[in-house]
Amino acid sequence: MKKVLFLICFMLALTSCDKGELVKGQFIYYDGAAVLQTDSIVYGVIINDKALELDKLSKQFKKEDTDMVSVELRGKLIPRPENEEGWDYSIDIKEIVNVSESKEDNDIIKFGDE
């Protein structure tokens, strides 16, 4: 009986690995920096392999390099240390759940004949 209980606990521990908070918002990666904007907060994005993968996935939905795309991500939210400048929180992306075209208009004023 103890072996069965141990096996069940072990399997639960394996399947409950924490991939972090689910966050939905608008993502942009430009010139080596990335930002995730939600309805209530802006996160700095830690540039890692997942952030670069997200940038590649988002390119198919962009018309301009400065366009944002809608994303759903799982990641670890990291508060900014008191002695540093930057966004109040950063997100370390662990999983890309969904990427889609932004439903918001990209309000950019363009001058010239483009």
XYZ file of C-alpha atoms in Angstrom:
114
model
C 0.000 0.000 0.000
C 2.845 2.394 0.824
C 4.444 1.715 -2.549
C 1.216 2.547 -4.381
C 0.780 5.764 -2.384
C 4.404 6.711 -3.039
C 3.988 6.030 -6.761
C 0.842 8.194 -6.925
C 2.585 11.054 -5.090
C 5.612 10.740 -7.364
C 3.464 10.892 -10.512
C 1.578 13.938 -9.187
C 4.857 15.689 -8.468
C 6.091 15.050 -12.006
C 2.917 16.276 -13.684
C 2.578 19.435 -11.606
C 5.751 21.163 -12.804
C 5.250 24.922 -12.607
C 5.505 26.707 -15.939
C 4.524 29.998 -14.366
C 1.731 32.515 -14.721
C -0.488 32.670 -17.809
C -0.221 36.182 -19.262
C -2.112 37.589 -22.277
C -1.137 40.792 -24.028
C 0.586 42.562 -26.898
C 4.205 41.616 -27.685
C 6.875 43.533 -29.559
C 10.539 42.719 -30.151
C 12.606 45.445 -31.756
C 16.324 46.149 -31.895
C 17.270 43.620 -29.216
C 14.603 44.585 -26.671
C 11.156 43.103 -26.038
C 8.069 44.271 -24.165
C 4.787 42.586 -23.242
C 1.888 44.986 -22.656
C -1.238 43.717 -20.887
C -4.387 45.651 -20.008
C -2.931 46.715 -16.662
C 0.874 46.413 -16.721
C 3.894 46.464 -19.016
C 6.537 43.756 -18.598
C 10.098 43.803 -19.803
C 10.813 40.493 -21.539
C 13.977 38.622 -20.642
C 15.701 37.774 -23.918
C 16.231 34.023 -24.021
C 15.617 31.224 -26.543
C 11.830 31.354 -25.987
C 11.727 35.136 -26.535
C 13.657 34.754 -29.800
C 11.345 31.900 -30.842
C 8.344 34.123 -30.093
C 9.853 36.876 -32.249
C 10.183 34.443 -35.169
C 6.600 33.229 -34.725
C 5.280 36.792 -34.532
C 6.871 37.944 -37.810
C 4.150 36.276 -39.890
C 1.528 38.542 -38.264
C 3.427 41.833 -38.621
C 3.175 44.301 -41.488
C 5.841 46.596 -40.000
C 8.720 45.804 -37.656
C 7.077 48.029 -35.030
C 3.719 46.179 -35.060
C 2.623 44.347 -31.926
C 1.069 40.863 -31.929
C -1.367 39.238 -29.501
C 0.200 36.494 -27.403
C -0.573 34.107 -24.570
C 2.480 33.065 -22.589
C 3.430 31.179 -19.480
C 6.376 32.521 -17.616
C 7.994 33.500 -14.374
C 7.232 37.061 -13.245
C 10.290 38.698 -11.739
C 10.044 41.949 -9.735
C 12.618 44.629 -10.497
C 15.339 44.910 -7.857
C 15.129 48.199 -5.944
C 18.552 49.410 -7.077
C 17.892 48.947 -10.826
C 16.029 50.957 -13.436
C 13.469 49.517 -15.829
C 10.002 48.012 -15.817
C 8.488 47.105 -12.452
C 8.299 43.456 -13.551
C 10.040 41.294 -16.116
C 8.784 38.033 -17.548
C 10.975 35.015 -18.238
C 9.035 33.126 -20.937
C 8.723 29.394 -20.262
C 6.000 28.431 -22.764
C 4.399 30.042 -25.822
C 0.688 29.182 -25.702
C -0.698 31.232 -28.607
C 0.394 33.884 -31.115
C -2.059 35.776 -33.329
C -2.498 39.009 -35.232
C -3.237 41.994 -33.045
C -6.885 42.994 -33.038
C -5.902 46.563 -32.179
C -5.000 49.045 -34.886
C -1.344 49.910 -35.033
C -1.745 53.687 -34.908
C 1.351 54.950 -36.665
C 1.513 58.253 -38.469
C 3.512 57.913 -41.668
C 4.952 60.790 -43.640
C 6.032 60.549 -47.240
C 4.944 58.576 -50.263
C 4.822 55.106 -48.734
